[in-house]
CSV table of C-alpha atoms and ligand atoms in Angstrom, one decimal:
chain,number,residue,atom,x,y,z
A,28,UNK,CA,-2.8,22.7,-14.4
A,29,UNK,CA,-5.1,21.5,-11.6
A,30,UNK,CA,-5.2,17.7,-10.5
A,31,UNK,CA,-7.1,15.8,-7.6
A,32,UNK,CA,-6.1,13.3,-5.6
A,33,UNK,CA,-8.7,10.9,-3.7
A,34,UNK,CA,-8.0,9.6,-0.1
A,35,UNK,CA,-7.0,11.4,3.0
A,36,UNK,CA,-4.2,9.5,4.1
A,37,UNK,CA,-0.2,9.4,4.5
A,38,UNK,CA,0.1,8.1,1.0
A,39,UNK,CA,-2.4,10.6,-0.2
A,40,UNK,CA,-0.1,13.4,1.1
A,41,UNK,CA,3.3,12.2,0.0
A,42,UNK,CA,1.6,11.5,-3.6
A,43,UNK,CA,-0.4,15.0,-3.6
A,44,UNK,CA,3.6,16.9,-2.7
A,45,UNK,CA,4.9,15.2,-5.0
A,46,UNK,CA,2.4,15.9,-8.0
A,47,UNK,CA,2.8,19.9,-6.4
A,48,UNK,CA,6.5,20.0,-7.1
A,49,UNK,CA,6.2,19.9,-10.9
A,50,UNK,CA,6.3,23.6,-12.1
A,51,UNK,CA,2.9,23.5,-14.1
A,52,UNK,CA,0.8,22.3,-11.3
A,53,UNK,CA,-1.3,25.2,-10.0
A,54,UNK,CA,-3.2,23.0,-7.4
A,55,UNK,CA,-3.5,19.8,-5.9
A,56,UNK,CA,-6.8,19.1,-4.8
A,57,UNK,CA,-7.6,16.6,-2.1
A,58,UNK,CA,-10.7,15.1,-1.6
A,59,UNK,CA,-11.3,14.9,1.3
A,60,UNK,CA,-7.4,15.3,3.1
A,61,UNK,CA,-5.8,15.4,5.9
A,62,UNK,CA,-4.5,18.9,8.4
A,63,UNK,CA,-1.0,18.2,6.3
A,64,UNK,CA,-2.5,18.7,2.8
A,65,UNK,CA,-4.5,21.5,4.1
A,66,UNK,CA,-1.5,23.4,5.1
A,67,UNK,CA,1.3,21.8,1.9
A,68,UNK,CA,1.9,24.9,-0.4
A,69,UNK,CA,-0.2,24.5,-3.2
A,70,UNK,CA,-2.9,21.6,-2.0
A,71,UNK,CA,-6.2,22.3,-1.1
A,72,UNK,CA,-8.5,20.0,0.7
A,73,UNK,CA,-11.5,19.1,-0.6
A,74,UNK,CA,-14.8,18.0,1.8
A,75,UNK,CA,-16.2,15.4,-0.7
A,76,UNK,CA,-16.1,11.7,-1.2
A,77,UNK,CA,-19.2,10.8,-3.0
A,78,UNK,CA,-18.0,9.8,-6.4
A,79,UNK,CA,-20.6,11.3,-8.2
A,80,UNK,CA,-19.8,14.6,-6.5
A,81,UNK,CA,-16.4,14.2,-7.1
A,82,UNK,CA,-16.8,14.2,-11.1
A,83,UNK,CA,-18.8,16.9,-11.2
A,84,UNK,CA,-16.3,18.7,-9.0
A,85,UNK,CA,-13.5,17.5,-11.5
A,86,UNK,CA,-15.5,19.2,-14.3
A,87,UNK,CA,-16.7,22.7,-12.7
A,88,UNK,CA,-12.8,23.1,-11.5
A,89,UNK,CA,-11.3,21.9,-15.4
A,90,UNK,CA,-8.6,19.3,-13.1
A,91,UNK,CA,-6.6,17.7,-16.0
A,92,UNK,CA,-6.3,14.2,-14.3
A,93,UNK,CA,-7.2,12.1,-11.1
A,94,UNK,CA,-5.2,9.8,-8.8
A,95,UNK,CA,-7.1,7.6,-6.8
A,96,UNK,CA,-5.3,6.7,-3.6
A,97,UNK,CA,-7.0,4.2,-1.4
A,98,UNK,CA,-8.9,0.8,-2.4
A,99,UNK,CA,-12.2,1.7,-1.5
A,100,UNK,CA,-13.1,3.8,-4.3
A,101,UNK,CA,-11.6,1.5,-7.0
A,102,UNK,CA,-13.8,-0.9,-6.1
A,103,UNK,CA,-16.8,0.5,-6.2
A,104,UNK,CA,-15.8,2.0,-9.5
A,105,UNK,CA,-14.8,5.4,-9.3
A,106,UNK,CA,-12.5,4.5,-12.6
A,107,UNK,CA,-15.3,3.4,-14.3
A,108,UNK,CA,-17.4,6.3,-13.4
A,109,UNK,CA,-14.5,9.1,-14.3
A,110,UNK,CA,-14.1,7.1,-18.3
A,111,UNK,CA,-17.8,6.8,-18.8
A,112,UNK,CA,-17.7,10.9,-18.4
A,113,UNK,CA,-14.7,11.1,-20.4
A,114,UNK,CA,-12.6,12.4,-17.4
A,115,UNK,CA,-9.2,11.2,-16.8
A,116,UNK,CA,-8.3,9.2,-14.2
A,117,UNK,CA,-5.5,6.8,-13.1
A,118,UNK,CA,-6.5,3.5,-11.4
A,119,UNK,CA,-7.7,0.2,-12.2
A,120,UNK,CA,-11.4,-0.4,-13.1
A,121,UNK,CA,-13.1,-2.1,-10.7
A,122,UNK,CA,-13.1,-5.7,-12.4
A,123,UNK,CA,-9.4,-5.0,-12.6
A,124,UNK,CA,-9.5,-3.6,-9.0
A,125,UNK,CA,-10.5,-7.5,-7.6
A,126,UNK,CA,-7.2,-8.2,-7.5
A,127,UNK,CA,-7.4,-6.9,-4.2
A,128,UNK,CA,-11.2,-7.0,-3.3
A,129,UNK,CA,-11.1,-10.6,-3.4
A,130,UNK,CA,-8.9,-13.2,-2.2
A,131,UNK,CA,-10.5,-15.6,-4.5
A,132,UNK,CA,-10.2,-13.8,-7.6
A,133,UNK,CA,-6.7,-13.4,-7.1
A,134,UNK,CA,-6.0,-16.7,-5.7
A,135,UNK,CA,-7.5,-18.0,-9.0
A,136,UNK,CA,-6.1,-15.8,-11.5
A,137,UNK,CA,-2.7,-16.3,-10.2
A,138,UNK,CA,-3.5,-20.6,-10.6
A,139,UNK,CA,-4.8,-20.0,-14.3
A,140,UNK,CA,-2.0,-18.1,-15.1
A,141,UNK,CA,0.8,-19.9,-13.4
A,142,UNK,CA,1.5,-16.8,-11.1
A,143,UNK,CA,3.7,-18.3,-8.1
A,144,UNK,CA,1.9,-18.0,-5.0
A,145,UNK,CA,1.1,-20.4,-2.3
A,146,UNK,CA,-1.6,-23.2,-2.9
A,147,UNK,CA,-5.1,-23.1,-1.5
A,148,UNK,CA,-8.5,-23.6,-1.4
A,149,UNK,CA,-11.8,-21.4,-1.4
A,150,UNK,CA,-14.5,-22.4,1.2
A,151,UNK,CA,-17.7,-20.9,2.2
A,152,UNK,CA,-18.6,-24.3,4.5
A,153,UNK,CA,-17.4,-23.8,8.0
A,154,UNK,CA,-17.2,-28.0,7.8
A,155,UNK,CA,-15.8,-28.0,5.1
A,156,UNK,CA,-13.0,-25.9,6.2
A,157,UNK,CA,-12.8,-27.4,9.4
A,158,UNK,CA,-12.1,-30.6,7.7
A,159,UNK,CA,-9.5,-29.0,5.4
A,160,UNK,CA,-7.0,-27.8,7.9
A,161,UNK,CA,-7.5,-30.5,9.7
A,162,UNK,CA,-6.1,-32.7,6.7
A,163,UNK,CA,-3.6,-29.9,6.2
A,164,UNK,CA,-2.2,-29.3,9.7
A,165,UNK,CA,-0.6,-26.3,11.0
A,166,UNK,CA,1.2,-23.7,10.1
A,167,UNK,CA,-1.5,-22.4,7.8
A,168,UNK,CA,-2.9,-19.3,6.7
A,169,UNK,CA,-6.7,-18.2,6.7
A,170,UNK,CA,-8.1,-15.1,4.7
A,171,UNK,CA,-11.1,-13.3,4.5
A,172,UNK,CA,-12.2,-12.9,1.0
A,173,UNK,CA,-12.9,-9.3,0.9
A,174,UNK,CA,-11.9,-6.1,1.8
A,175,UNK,CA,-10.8,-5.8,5.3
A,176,UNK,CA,-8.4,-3.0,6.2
A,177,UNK,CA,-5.7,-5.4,6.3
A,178,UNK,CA,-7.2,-7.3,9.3
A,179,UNK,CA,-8.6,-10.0,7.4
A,180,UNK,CA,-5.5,-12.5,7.6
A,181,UNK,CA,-5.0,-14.9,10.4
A,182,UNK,CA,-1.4,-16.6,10.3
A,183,UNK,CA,-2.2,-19.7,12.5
A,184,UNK,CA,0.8,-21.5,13.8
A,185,UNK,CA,-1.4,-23.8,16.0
A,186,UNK,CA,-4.9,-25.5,14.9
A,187,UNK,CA,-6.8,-24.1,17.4
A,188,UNK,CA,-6.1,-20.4,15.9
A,189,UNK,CA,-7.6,-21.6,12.6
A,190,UNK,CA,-10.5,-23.2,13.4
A,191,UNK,CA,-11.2,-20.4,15.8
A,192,UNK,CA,-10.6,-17.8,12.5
A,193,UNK,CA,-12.8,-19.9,10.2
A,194,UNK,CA,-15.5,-20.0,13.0
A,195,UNK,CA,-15.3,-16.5,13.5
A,196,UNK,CA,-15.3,-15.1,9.3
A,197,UNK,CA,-17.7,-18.2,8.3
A,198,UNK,CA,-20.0,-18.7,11.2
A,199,UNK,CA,-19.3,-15.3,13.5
A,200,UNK,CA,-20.1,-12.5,10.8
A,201,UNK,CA,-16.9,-11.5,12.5
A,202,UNK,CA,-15.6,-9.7,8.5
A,203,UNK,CA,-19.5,-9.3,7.4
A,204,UNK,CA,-19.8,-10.4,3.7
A,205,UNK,CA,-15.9,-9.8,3.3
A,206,UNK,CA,-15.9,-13.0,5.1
A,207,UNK,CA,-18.2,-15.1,4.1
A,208,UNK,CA,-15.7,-16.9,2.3
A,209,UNK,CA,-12.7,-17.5,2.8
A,210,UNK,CA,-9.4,-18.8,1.1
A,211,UNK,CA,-7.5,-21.2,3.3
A,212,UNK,CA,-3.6,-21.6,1.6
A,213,UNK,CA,0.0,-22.8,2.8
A,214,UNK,CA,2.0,-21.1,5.1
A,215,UNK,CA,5.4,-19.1,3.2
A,216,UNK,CA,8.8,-18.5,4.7
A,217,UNK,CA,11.2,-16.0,4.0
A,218,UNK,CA,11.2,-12.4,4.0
A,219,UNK,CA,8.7,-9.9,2.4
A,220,UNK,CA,8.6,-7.2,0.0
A,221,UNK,CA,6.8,-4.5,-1.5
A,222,UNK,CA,7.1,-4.6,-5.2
A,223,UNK,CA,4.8,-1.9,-6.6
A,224,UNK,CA,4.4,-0.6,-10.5
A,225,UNK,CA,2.5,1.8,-12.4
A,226,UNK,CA,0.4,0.6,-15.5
A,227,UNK,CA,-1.2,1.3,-18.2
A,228,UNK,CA,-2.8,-1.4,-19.4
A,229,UNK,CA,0.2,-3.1,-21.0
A,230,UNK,CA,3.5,-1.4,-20.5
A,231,UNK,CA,4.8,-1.1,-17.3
A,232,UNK,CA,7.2,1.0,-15.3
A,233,UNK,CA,8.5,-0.7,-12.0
A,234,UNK,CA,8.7,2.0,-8.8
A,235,UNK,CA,11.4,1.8,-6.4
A,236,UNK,CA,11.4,-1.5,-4.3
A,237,UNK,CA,10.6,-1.0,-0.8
A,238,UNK,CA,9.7,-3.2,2.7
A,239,UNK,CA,7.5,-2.1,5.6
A,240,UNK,CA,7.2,-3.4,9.0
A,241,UNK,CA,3.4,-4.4,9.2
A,242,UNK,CA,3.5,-5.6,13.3
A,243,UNK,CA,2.8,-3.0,16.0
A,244,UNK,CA,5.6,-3.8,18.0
A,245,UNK,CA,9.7,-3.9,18.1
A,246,UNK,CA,11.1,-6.5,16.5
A,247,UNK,CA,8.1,-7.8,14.6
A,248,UNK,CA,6.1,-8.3,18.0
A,249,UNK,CA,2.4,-7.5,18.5
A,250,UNK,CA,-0.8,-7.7,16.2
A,251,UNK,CA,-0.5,-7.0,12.2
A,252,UNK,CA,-1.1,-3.3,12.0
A,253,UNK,CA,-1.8,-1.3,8.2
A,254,UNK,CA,2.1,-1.2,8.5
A,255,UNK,CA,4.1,1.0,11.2
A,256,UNK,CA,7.2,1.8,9.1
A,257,UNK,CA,8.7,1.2,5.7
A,258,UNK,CA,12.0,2.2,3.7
A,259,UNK,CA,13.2,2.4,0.7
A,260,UNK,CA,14.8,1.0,-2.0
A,261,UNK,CA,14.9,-2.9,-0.5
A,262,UNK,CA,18.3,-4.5,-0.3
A,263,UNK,CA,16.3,-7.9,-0.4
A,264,UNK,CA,15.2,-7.1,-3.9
A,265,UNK,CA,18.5,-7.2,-5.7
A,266,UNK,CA,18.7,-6.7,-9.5
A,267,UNK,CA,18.6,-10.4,-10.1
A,268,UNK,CA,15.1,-10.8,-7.6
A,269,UNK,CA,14.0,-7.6,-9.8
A,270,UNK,CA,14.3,-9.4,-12.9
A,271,UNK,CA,12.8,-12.8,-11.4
A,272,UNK,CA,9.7,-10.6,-9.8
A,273,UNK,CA,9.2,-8.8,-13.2
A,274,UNK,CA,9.5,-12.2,-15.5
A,275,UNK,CA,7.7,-14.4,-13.0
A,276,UNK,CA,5.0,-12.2,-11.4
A,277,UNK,CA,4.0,-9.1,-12.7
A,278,UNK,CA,4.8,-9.4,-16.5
A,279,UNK,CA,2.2,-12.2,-16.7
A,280,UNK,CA,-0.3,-10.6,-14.3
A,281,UNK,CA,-0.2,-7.5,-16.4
A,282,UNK,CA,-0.2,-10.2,-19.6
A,283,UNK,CA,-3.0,-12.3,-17.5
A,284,UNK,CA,-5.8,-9.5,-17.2
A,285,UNK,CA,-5.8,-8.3,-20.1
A,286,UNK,CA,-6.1,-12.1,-22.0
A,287,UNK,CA,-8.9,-12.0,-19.5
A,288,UNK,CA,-10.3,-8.8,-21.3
A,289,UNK,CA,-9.7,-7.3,-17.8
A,290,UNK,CA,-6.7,-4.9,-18.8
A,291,UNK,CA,-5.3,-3.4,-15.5
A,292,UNK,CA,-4.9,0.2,-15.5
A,293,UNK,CA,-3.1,2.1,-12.2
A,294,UNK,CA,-0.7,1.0,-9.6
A,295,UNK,CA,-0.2,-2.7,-8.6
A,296,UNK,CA,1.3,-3.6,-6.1
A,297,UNK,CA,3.0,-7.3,-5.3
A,298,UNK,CA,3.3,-8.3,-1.4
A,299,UNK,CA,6.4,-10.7,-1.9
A,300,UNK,CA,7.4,-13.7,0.5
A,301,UNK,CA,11.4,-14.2,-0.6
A,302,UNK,CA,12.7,-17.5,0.2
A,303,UNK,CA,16.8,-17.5,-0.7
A,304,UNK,CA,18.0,-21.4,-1.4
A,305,UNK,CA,21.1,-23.0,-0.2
A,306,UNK,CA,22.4,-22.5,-4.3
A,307,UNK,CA,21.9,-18.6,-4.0
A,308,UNK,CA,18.7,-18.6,-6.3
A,309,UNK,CA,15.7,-17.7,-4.3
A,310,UNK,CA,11.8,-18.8,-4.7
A,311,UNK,CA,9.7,-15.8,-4.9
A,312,UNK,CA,6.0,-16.0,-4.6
A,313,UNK,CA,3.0,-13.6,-4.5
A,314,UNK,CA,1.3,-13.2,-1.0
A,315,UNK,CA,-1.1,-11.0,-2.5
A,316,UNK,CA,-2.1,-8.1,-4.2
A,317,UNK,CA,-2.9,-4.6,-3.8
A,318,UNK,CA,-4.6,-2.6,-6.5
A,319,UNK,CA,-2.9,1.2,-5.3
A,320,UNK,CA,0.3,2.2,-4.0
A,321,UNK,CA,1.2,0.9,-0.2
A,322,UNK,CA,1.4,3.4,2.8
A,323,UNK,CA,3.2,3.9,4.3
A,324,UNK,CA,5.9,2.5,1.2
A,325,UNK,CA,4.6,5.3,-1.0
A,326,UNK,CA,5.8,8.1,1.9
A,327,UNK,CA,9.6,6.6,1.6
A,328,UNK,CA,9.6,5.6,-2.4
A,329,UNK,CA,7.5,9.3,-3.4
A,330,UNK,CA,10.1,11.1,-0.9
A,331,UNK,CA,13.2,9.3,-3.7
A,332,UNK,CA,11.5,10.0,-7.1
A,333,UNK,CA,12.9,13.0,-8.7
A,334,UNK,CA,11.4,12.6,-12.0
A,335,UNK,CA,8.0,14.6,-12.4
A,336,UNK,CA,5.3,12.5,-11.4
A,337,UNK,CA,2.9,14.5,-13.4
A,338,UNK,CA,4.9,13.1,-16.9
A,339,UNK,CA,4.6,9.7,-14.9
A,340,UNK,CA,0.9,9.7,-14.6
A,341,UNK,CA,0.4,11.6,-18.1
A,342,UNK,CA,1.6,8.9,-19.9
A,343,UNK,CA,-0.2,6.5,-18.2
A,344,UNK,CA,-3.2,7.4,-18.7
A,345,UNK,CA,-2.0,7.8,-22.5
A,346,UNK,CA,-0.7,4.3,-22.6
A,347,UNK,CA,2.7,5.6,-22.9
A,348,UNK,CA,4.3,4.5,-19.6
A,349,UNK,CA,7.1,2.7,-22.3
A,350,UNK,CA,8.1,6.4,-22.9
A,351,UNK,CA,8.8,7.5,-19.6
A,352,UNK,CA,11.7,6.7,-16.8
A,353,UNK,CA,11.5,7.0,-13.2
A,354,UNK,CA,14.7,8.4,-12.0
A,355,UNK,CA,15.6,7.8,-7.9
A,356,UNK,CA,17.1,9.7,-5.4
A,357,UNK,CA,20.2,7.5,-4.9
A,358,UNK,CA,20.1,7.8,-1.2
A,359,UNK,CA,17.7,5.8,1.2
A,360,UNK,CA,14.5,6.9,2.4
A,361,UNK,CA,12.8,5.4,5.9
A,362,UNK,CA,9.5,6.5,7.3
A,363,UNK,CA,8.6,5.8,11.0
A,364,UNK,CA,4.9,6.0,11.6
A,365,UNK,CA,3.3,7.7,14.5
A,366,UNK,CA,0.3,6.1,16.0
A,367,UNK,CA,-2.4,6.9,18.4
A,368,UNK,CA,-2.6,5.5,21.6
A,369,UNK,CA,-4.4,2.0,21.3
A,370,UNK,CA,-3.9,1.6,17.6
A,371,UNK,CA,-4.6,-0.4,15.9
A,372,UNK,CA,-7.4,-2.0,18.3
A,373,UNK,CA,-9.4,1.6,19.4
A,374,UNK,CA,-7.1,4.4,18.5
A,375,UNK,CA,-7.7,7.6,20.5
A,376,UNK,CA,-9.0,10.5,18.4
A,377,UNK,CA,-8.4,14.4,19.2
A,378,UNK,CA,-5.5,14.6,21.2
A,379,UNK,CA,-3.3,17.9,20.3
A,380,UNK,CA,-0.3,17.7,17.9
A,381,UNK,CA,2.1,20.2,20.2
A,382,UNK,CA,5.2,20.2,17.7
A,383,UNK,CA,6.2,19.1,14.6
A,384,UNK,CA,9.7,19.0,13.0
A,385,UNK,CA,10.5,21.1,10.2
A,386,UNK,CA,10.4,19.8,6.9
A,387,UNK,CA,14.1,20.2,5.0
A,388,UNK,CA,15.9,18.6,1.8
A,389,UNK,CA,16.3,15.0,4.2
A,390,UNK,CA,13.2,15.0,6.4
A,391,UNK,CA,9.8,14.8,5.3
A,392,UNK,CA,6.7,14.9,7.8
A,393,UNK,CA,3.5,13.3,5.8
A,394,UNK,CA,0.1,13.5,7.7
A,395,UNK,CA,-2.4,10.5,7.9
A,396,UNK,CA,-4.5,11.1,10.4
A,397,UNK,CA,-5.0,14.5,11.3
A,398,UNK,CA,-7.7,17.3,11.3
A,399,UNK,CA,-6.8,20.9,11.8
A,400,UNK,CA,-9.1,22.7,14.0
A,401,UNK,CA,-9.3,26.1,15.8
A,402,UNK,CA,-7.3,25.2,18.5
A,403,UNK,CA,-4.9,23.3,16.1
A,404,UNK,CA,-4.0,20.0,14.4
A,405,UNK,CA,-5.4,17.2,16.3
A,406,UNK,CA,-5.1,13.5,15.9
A,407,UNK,CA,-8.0,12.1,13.9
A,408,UNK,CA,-6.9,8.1,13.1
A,409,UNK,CA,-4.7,5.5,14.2
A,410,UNK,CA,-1.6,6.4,12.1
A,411,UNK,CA,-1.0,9.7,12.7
A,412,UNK,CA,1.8,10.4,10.6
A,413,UNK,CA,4.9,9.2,9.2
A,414,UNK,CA,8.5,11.4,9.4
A,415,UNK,CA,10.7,10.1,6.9
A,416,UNK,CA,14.1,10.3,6.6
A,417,UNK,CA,17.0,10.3,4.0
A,418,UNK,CA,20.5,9.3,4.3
A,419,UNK,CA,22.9,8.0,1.8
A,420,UNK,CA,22.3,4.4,3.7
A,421,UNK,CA,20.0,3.0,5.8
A,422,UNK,CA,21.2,3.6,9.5
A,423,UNK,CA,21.5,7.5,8.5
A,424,UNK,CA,17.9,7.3,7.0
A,425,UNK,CA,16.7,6.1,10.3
A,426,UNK,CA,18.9,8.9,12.9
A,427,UNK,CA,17.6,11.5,10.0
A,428,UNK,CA,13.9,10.1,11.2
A,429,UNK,CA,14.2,9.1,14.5
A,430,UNK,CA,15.7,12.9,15.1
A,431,UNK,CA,12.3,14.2,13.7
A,432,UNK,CA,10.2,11.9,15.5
A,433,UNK,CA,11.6,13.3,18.7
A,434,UNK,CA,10.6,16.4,17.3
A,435,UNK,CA,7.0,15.0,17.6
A,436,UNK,CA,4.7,15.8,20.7
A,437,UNK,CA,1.0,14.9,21.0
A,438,UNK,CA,-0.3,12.8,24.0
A,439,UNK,CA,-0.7,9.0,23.9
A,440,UNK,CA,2.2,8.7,20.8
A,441,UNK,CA,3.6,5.2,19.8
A,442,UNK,CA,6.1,4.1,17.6
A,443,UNK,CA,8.8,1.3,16.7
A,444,UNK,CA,12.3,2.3,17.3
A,445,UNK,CA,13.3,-0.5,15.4
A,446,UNK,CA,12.0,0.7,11.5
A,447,UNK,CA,15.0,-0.8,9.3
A,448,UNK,CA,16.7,-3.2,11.2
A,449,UNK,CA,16.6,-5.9,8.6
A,450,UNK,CA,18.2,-4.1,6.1
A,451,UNK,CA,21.2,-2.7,8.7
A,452,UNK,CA,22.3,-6.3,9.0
B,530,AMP,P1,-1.9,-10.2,3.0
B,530,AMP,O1,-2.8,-9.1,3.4
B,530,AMP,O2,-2.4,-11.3,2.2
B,530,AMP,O3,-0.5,-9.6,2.5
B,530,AMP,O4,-1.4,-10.8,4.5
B,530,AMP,C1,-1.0,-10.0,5.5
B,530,AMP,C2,0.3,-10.6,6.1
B,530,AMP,O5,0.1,-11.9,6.5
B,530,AMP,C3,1.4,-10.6,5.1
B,530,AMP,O6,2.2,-9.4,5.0
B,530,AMP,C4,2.3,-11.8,5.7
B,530,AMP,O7,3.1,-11.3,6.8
B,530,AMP,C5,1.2,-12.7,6.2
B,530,AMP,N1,0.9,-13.8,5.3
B,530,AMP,C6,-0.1,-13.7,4.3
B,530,AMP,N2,-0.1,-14.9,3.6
B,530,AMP,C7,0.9,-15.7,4.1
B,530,AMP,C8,1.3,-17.0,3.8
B,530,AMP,N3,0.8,-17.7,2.9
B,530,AMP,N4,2.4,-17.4,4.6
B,530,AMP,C9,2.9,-16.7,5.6
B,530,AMP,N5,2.5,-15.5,5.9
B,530,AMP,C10,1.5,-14.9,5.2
B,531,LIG,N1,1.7,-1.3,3.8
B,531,LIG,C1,0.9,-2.4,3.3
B,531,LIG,C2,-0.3,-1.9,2.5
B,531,LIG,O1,-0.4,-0.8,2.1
B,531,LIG,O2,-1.1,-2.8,2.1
């Protein structure tokens, strides 16, 4: 069987070797990839991304099925496009997909169905606003309605830094129409998670749990970044949070859209905020919503599944996921990400990748931003690439990594030597 995969990143890689490992997969193609899935056995890059193109490509090759990596084609509807031509496809339409395209949507979906997450208001009246977190006072959190590559969320712990960010998304342009509205909501404590599942428009089947490290810097230091290292499972998310999460949030967002004739097809993912009470039951609330896997947590959690993720998908798109079981590799798995020199501001492009590690049964090297060119593979984004590790717990996860990202060589290479540390506690 051939399949395609859409997006050219880290995640797209780990989720493109994974689908290659099952026996009856002849190819994986990725559209349009990265140097890593140009040179994985069995993948094949590609050079398309208009969706109309890609369809046509999914007929004249016979690929049995579609994964759709990245947001950006869910919500302009690539899902919709694939079912209209009776092509499968896994991934939320792209009314479902405004879970993550807008902050509003969610924000209000999540109030009507008595979702926890933290309060708020909408505003597209830079006054208005003004006024608001002026009443509110700060800590306080302001976000850019749309799509923003994750840079759309200012955290202000002073005022100032909020009525500078609503000057700058309202009045600036600063986010373009992404941001010409904004939700303004309470500031959360506690400690976050990644709780991801596959759907299929009712059933669900949870993935691993897992945690990344969105800041730049050691020790959670430095500006927000798409996330510089994550690891897998999450001690945070014991069985009892698991339970709560599943009960509380995602049973009745699942439940939610489709009451809203919205059914959610795909992977959804849940950014947690934990907050553990002095009586050892903890608060859990929703910080938002992602309508795909996360990346770098997909590199760690795809590196632990050992079921076939082709019978995963399958049933899916069948609306069978209730017949189907993940099974994990019981050990830990921890990605470090690589990143270009003056990521995630202006990240240097085409600086030569020297040496690599080799990939074996614990270490895993995924490619995000890369090119391969005559001369070799090259740097071609800000993450460059993610080595993940796996031990049997979470320190040996990390040497098994940090040993390949030694292995590592191109010019201008920054990391966090820190991935982990709130789980070796
Ligand atoms: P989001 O893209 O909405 O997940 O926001 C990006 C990051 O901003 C999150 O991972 C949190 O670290 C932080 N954040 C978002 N919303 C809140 C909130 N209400 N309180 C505290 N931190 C938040
Ligand atoms: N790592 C966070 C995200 O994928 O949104």
């Amino acid at each position: 069987m051939k399949v395609l995969v859409v997006g050219s990143g880290g995640r797209e890689h780990a989720i493109a070797w994974r689908l290659a490992q099952d026996a009856r997969v002849q190819t994986v193609f990725v559209a349009p990839g990265n140097a890593g899935t140009a040179l994985t056995a069995k993948l094949q890059n590609v050079e398309k991304t208009d969706l109309n193109e890609l369809a046509d490509f999914v007929v004249a090759n016979d690929v049995a099925f579609t994964v759709v990596g990245p947001e950006a084609p869910l919500a302009a509807g690539i899902v919709d496009l694939f079912r209209a031509r009776d092509l499968k496809i896994f991934g939320p339409t792209k009314a479902a997909a405004q879970l993550e395209s807008s902050k509003d949507f969610a924000k209000a979906f999540m109030k009507r169905h008595a979702i926890p997450t933290a309060d708020y208001e909408t505003f597209t009246d830079a006054k208005a606003a003004h006024d608001y977190v002026e009443r509110k006072g700060a800590p306080i959190v302001i976000k850019a309605d749309g799509l923003a590559a994750g840079k759309g969320v200012i955290v202000a712990m002073e005022l100032a830094q909020a009525h500078e960010a609503i000057d700058q998304m309202l009045e600036g342009n600063a986010f373009g129409d992404a941001g010409a509205r904004v939700v303004i909501e309470d500031f959360l404590t506690g400690e976050e998670a990644s709780f991801i599942v596959m759907v299929d428009g009712n059933h669900i089947l949870p993935m691993a749990s897992s945690q990344d490290h969105k800041r730049l810097l050691d020790r959670d230091m430095g500006p927000n970044t798409g996330g510089m290292g994550a690891y897998s499972p999450a001690p945070i998310v014991t069985a009892d949070i698991h339970d709560q999460v599943m009960r509380e949030i995602i049973r009745p967002t699942v439940d939610g859209m489709a009451a809203d004739g919205i059914p959610y097809t795909g992977f959804l993912y849940a950014g947690l905020m934990i907050d553990r009470n002095a009586d050892g039951t903890a608060s859990v609330k929703t910080l938002e919503f992602n309508c795909r896997m996360g990346d770098p947590e997909t590199q760690p959690i795809m590196s632990r599944l050992s079921s076939s993720l082709v019978d995963l998908v399958q049933a899916a798109i069948d609306g069978r996921l209730d017949e189907v079981q993940a099974q994990w590799d019981k050990r830990v798995a921890l990605g470090v990400v690589c990143a270009a020199r003056g990521y995630p501001q202006k990240p240097e492009k085409g600086q030569l990748i020297t040496t690599l590690p080799e990939d074996s049964e614990s270490l895993h090297v995924f490619h995000a931003g890369t090119k391969a060119t005559a001369e070799g593979t090259v740097t071609n984004g800000g993450r460059v690439l993610c080595v993940v590790g796996l031990g049997d717990d979470v320190r040996s996860a990390a040497e098994k990594a940090y040993e390949g990202v030694k292995a590592v060589h191109f010019d201008g290479m920054q990391y966090r030597t820190d991935i982990g540390y709130r789980a070796m506690k």
